[in-house]
Short mmCIF file of N, CA and C in Angstrom, two decimals:
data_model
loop_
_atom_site.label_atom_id
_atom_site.label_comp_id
_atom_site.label_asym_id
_atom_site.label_seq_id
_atom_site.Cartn_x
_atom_site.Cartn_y
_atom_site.Cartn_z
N UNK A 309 12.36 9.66 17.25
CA UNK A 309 11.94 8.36 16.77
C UNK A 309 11.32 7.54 17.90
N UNK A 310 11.71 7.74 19.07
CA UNK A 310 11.22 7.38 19.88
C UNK A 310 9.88 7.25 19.99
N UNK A 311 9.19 8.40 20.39
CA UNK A 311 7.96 8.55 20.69
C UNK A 311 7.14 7.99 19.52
N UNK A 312 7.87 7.75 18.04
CA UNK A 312 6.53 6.75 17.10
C UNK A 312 6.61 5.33 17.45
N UNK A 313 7.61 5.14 18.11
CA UNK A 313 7.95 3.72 18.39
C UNK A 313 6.97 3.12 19.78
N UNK A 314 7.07 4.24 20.47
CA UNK A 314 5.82 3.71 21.55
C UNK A 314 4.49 4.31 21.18
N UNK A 315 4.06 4.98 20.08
CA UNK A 315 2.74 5.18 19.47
C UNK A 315 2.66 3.98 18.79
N UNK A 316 3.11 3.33 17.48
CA UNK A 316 3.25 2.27 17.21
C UNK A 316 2.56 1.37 18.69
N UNK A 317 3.19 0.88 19.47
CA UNK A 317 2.67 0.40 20.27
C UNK A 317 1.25 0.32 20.93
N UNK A 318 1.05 1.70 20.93
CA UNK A 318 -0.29 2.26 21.63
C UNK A 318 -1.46 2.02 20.39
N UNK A 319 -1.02 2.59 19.64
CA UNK A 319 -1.73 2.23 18.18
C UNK A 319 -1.91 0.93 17.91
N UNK A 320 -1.29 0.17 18.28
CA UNK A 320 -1.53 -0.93 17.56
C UNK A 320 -2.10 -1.89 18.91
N UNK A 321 -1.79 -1.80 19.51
CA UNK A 321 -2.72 -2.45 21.06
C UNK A 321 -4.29 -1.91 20.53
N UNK A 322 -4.71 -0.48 20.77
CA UNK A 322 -5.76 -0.23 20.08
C UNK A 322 -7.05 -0.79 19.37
N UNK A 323 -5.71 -0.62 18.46
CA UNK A 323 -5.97 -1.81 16.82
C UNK A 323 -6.82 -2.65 17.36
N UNK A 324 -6.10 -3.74 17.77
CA UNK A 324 -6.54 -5.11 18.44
C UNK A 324 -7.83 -5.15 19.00
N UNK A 325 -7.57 -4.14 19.99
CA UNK A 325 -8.97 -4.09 21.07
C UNK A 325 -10.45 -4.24 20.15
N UNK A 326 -10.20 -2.83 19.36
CA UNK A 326 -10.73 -2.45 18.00
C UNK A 326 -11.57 -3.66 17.54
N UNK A 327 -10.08 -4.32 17.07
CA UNK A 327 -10.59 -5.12 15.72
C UNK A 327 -11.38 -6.91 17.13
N UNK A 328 -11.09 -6.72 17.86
CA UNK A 328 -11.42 -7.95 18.87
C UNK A 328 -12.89 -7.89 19.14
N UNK A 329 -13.33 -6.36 19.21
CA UNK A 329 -14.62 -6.27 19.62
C UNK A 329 -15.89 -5.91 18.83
N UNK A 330 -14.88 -5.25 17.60
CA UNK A 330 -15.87 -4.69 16.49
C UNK A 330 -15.73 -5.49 15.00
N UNK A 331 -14.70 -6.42 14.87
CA UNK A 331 -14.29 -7.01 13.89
C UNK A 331 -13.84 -6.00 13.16
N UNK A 332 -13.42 -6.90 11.50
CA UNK A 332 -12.09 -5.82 10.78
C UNK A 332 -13.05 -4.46 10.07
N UNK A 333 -14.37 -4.87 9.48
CA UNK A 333 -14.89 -4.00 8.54
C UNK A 333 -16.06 -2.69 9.69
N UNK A 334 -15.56 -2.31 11.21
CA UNK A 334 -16.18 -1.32 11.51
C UNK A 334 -15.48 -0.39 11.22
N UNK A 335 -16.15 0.47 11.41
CA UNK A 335 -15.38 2.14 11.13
C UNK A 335 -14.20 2.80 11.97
N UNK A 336 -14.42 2.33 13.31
CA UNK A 336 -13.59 2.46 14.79
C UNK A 336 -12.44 1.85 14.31
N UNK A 337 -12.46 0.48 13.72
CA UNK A 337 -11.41 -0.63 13.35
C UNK A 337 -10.80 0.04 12.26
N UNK A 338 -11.22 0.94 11.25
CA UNK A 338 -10.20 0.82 10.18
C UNK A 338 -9.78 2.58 10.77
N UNK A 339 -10.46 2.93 11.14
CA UNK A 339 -9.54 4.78 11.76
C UNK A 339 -8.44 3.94 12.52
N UNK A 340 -8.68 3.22 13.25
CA UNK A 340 -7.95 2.77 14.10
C UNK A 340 -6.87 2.13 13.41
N UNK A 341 -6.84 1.71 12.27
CA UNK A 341 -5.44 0.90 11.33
C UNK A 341 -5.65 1.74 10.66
N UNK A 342 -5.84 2.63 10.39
CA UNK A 342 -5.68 3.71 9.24
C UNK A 342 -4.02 4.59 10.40
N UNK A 343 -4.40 4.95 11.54
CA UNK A 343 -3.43 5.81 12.20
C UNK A 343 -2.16 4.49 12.59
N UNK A 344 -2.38 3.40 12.43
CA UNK A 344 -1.46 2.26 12.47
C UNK A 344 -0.35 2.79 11.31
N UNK A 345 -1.14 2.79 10.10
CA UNK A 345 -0.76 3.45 9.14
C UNK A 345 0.83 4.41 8.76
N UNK A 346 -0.70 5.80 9.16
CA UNK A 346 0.50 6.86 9.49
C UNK A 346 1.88 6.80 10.59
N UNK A 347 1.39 5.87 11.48
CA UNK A 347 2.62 5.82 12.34
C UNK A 347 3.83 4.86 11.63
N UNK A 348 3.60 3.85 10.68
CA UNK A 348 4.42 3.48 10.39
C UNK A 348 5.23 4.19 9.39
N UNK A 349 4.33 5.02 8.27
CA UNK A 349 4.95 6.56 7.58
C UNK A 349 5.78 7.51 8.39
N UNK A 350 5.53 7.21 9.49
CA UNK A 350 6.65 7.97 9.95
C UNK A 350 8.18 7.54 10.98
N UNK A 351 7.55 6.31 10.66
CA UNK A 351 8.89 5.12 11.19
C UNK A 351 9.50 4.85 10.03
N UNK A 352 9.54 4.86 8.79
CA UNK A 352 10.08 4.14 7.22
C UNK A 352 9.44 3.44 7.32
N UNK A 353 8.45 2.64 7.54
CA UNK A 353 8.11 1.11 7.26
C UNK A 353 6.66 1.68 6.14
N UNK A 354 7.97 1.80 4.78
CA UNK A 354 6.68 2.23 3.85
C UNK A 354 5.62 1.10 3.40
N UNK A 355 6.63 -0.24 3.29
CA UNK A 355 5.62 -0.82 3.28
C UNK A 355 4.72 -1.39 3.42
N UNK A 356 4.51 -1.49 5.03
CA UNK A 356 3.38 -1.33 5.68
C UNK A 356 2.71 -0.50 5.53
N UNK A 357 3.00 0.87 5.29
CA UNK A 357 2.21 1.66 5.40
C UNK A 357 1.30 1.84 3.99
N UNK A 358 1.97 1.33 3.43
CA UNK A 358 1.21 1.43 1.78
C UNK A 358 0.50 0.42 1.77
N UNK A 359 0.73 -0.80 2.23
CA UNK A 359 -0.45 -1.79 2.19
C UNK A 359 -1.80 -0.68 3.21
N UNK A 360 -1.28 -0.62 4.41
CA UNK A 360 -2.88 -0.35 5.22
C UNK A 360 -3.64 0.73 4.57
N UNK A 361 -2.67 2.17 4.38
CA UNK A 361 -2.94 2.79 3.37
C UNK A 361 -3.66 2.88 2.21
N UNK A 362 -3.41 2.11 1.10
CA UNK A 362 -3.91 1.49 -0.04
C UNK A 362 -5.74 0.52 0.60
N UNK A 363 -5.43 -0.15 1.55
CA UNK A 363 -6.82 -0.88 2.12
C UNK A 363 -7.72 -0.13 2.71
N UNK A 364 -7.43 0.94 3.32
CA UNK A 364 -8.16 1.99 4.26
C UNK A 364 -9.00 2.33 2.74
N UNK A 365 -8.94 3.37 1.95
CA UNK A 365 -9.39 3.37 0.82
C UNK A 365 -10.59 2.87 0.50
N UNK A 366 -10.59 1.89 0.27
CA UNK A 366 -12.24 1.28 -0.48
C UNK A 366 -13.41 1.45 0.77
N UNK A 367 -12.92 1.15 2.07
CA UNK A 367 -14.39 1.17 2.83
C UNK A 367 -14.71 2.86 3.00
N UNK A 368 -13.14 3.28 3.50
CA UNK A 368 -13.75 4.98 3.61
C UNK A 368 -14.42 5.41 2.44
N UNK A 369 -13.90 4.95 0.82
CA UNK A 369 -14.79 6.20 -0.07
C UNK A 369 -16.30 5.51 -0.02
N UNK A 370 -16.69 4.15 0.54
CA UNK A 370 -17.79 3.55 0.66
C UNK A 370 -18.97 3.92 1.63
N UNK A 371 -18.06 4.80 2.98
CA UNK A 371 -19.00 5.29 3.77
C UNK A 371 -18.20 6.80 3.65
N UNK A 372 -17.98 7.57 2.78
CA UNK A 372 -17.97 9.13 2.58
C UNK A 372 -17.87 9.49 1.57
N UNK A 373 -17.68 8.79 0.64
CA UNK A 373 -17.89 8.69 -0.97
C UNK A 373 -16.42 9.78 -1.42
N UNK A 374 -16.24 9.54 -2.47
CA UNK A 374 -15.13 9.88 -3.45
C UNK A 374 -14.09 10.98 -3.03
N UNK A 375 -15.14 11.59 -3.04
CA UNK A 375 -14.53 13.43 -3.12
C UNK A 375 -14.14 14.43 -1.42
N UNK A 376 -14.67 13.25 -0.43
CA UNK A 376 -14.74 13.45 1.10
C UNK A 376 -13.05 14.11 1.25
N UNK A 377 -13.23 14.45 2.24
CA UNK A 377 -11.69 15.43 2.62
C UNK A 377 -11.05 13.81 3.21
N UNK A 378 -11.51 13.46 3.91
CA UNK A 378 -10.95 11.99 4.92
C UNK A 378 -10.37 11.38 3.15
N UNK A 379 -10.84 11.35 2.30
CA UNK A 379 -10.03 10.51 1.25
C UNK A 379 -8.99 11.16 0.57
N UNK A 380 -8.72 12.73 0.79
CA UNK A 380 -8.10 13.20 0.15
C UNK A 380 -6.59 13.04 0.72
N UNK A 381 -6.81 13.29 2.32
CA UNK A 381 -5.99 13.05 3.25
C UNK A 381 -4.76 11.69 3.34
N UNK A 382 -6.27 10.49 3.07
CA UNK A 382 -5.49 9.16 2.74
C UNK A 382 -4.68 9.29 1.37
N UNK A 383 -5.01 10.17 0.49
CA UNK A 383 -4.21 9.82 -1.17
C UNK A 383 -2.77 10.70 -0.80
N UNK A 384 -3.06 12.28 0.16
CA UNK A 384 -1.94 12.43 0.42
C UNK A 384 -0.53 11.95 0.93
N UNK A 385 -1.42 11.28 2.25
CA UNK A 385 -0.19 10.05 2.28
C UNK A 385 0.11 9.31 1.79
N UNK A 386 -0.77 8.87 1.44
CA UNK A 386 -0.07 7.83 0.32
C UNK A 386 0.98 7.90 -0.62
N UNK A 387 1.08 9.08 -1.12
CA UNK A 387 1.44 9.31 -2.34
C UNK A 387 2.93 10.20 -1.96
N UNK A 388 2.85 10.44 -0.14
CA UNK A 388 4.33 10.42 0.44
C UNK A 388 5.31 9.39 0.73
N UNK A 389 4.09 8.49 1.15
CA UNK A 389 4.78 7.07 1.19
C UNK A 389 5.27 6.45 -0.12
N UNK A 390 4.41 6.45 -1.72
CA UNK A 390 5.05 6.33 -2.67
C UNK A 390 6.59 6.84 -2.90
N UNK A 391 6.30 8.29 -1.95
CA UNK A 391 7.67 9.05 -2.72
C UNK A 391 8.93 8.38 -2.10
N UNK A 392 8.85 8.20 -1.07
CA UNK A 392 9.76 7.84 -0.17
C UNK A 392 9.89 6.17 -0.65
N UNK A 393 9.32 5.44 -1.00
CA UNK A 393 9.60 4.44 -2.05
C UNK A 393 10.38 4.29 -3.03
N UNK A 394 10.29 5.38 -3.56
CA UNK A 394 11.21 5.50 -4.98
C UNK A 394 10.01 5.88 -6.16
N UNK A 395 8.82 5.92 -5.86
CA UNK A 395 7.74 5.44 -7.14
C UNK A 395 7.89 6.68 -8.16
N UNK A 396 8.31 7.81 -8.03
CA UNK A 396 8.38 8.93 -8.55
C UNK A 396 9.47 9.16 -9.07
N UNK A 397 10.43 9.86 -9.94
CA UNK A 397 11.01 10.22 -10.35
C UNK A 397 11.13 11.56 -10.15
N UNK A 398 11.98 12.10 -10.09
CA UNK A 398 12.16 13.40 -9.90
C UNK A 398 13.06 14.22 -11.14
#
């Protein structure tokens, strides 16, 4: 757990730089909170991760359109982070 806890960190310093120099809607900026993301999927903090998750979404299928592997990737997680929510039934 450690080591997501100082990725978290690194990731999200990043982020910032990212989003400071390129604003929120470049491409650099949302890979860059997209892996904000996954790191929090793998800390529990689902719901963070389902918000950035869920937002990453509209610009990627906008610059790779629908069916791109990069979107398939995002629905996968997502839809781990759902599980681990409760959203599923088993």
């Amino acid at each position: 757990m450690g080591e997501y806890k100082e990725a978290q960190e690194l990731v999200s310093k990043g982020y910032k730089i990212y989003k400071s120099n390129y604003g929120d809607n470049n491409l650099d900026t949302i890979r860059a909170r997209l892996h904000l993301g996954l790191v929090y999927k793998h800390l529990g903090l689902y719901t963070q991760s389902q918000d950035i998750l869920e937002a990453t979404l509209k610009p990627y299928k906008e610059t790779y359109g629908e069916n791109h592997i990069k979107i398939a990737s995002i629905l996968v997680n997502l839809a781990a982070v759902y599980k681990h929510m409760g959203f599923f039934k088993e």
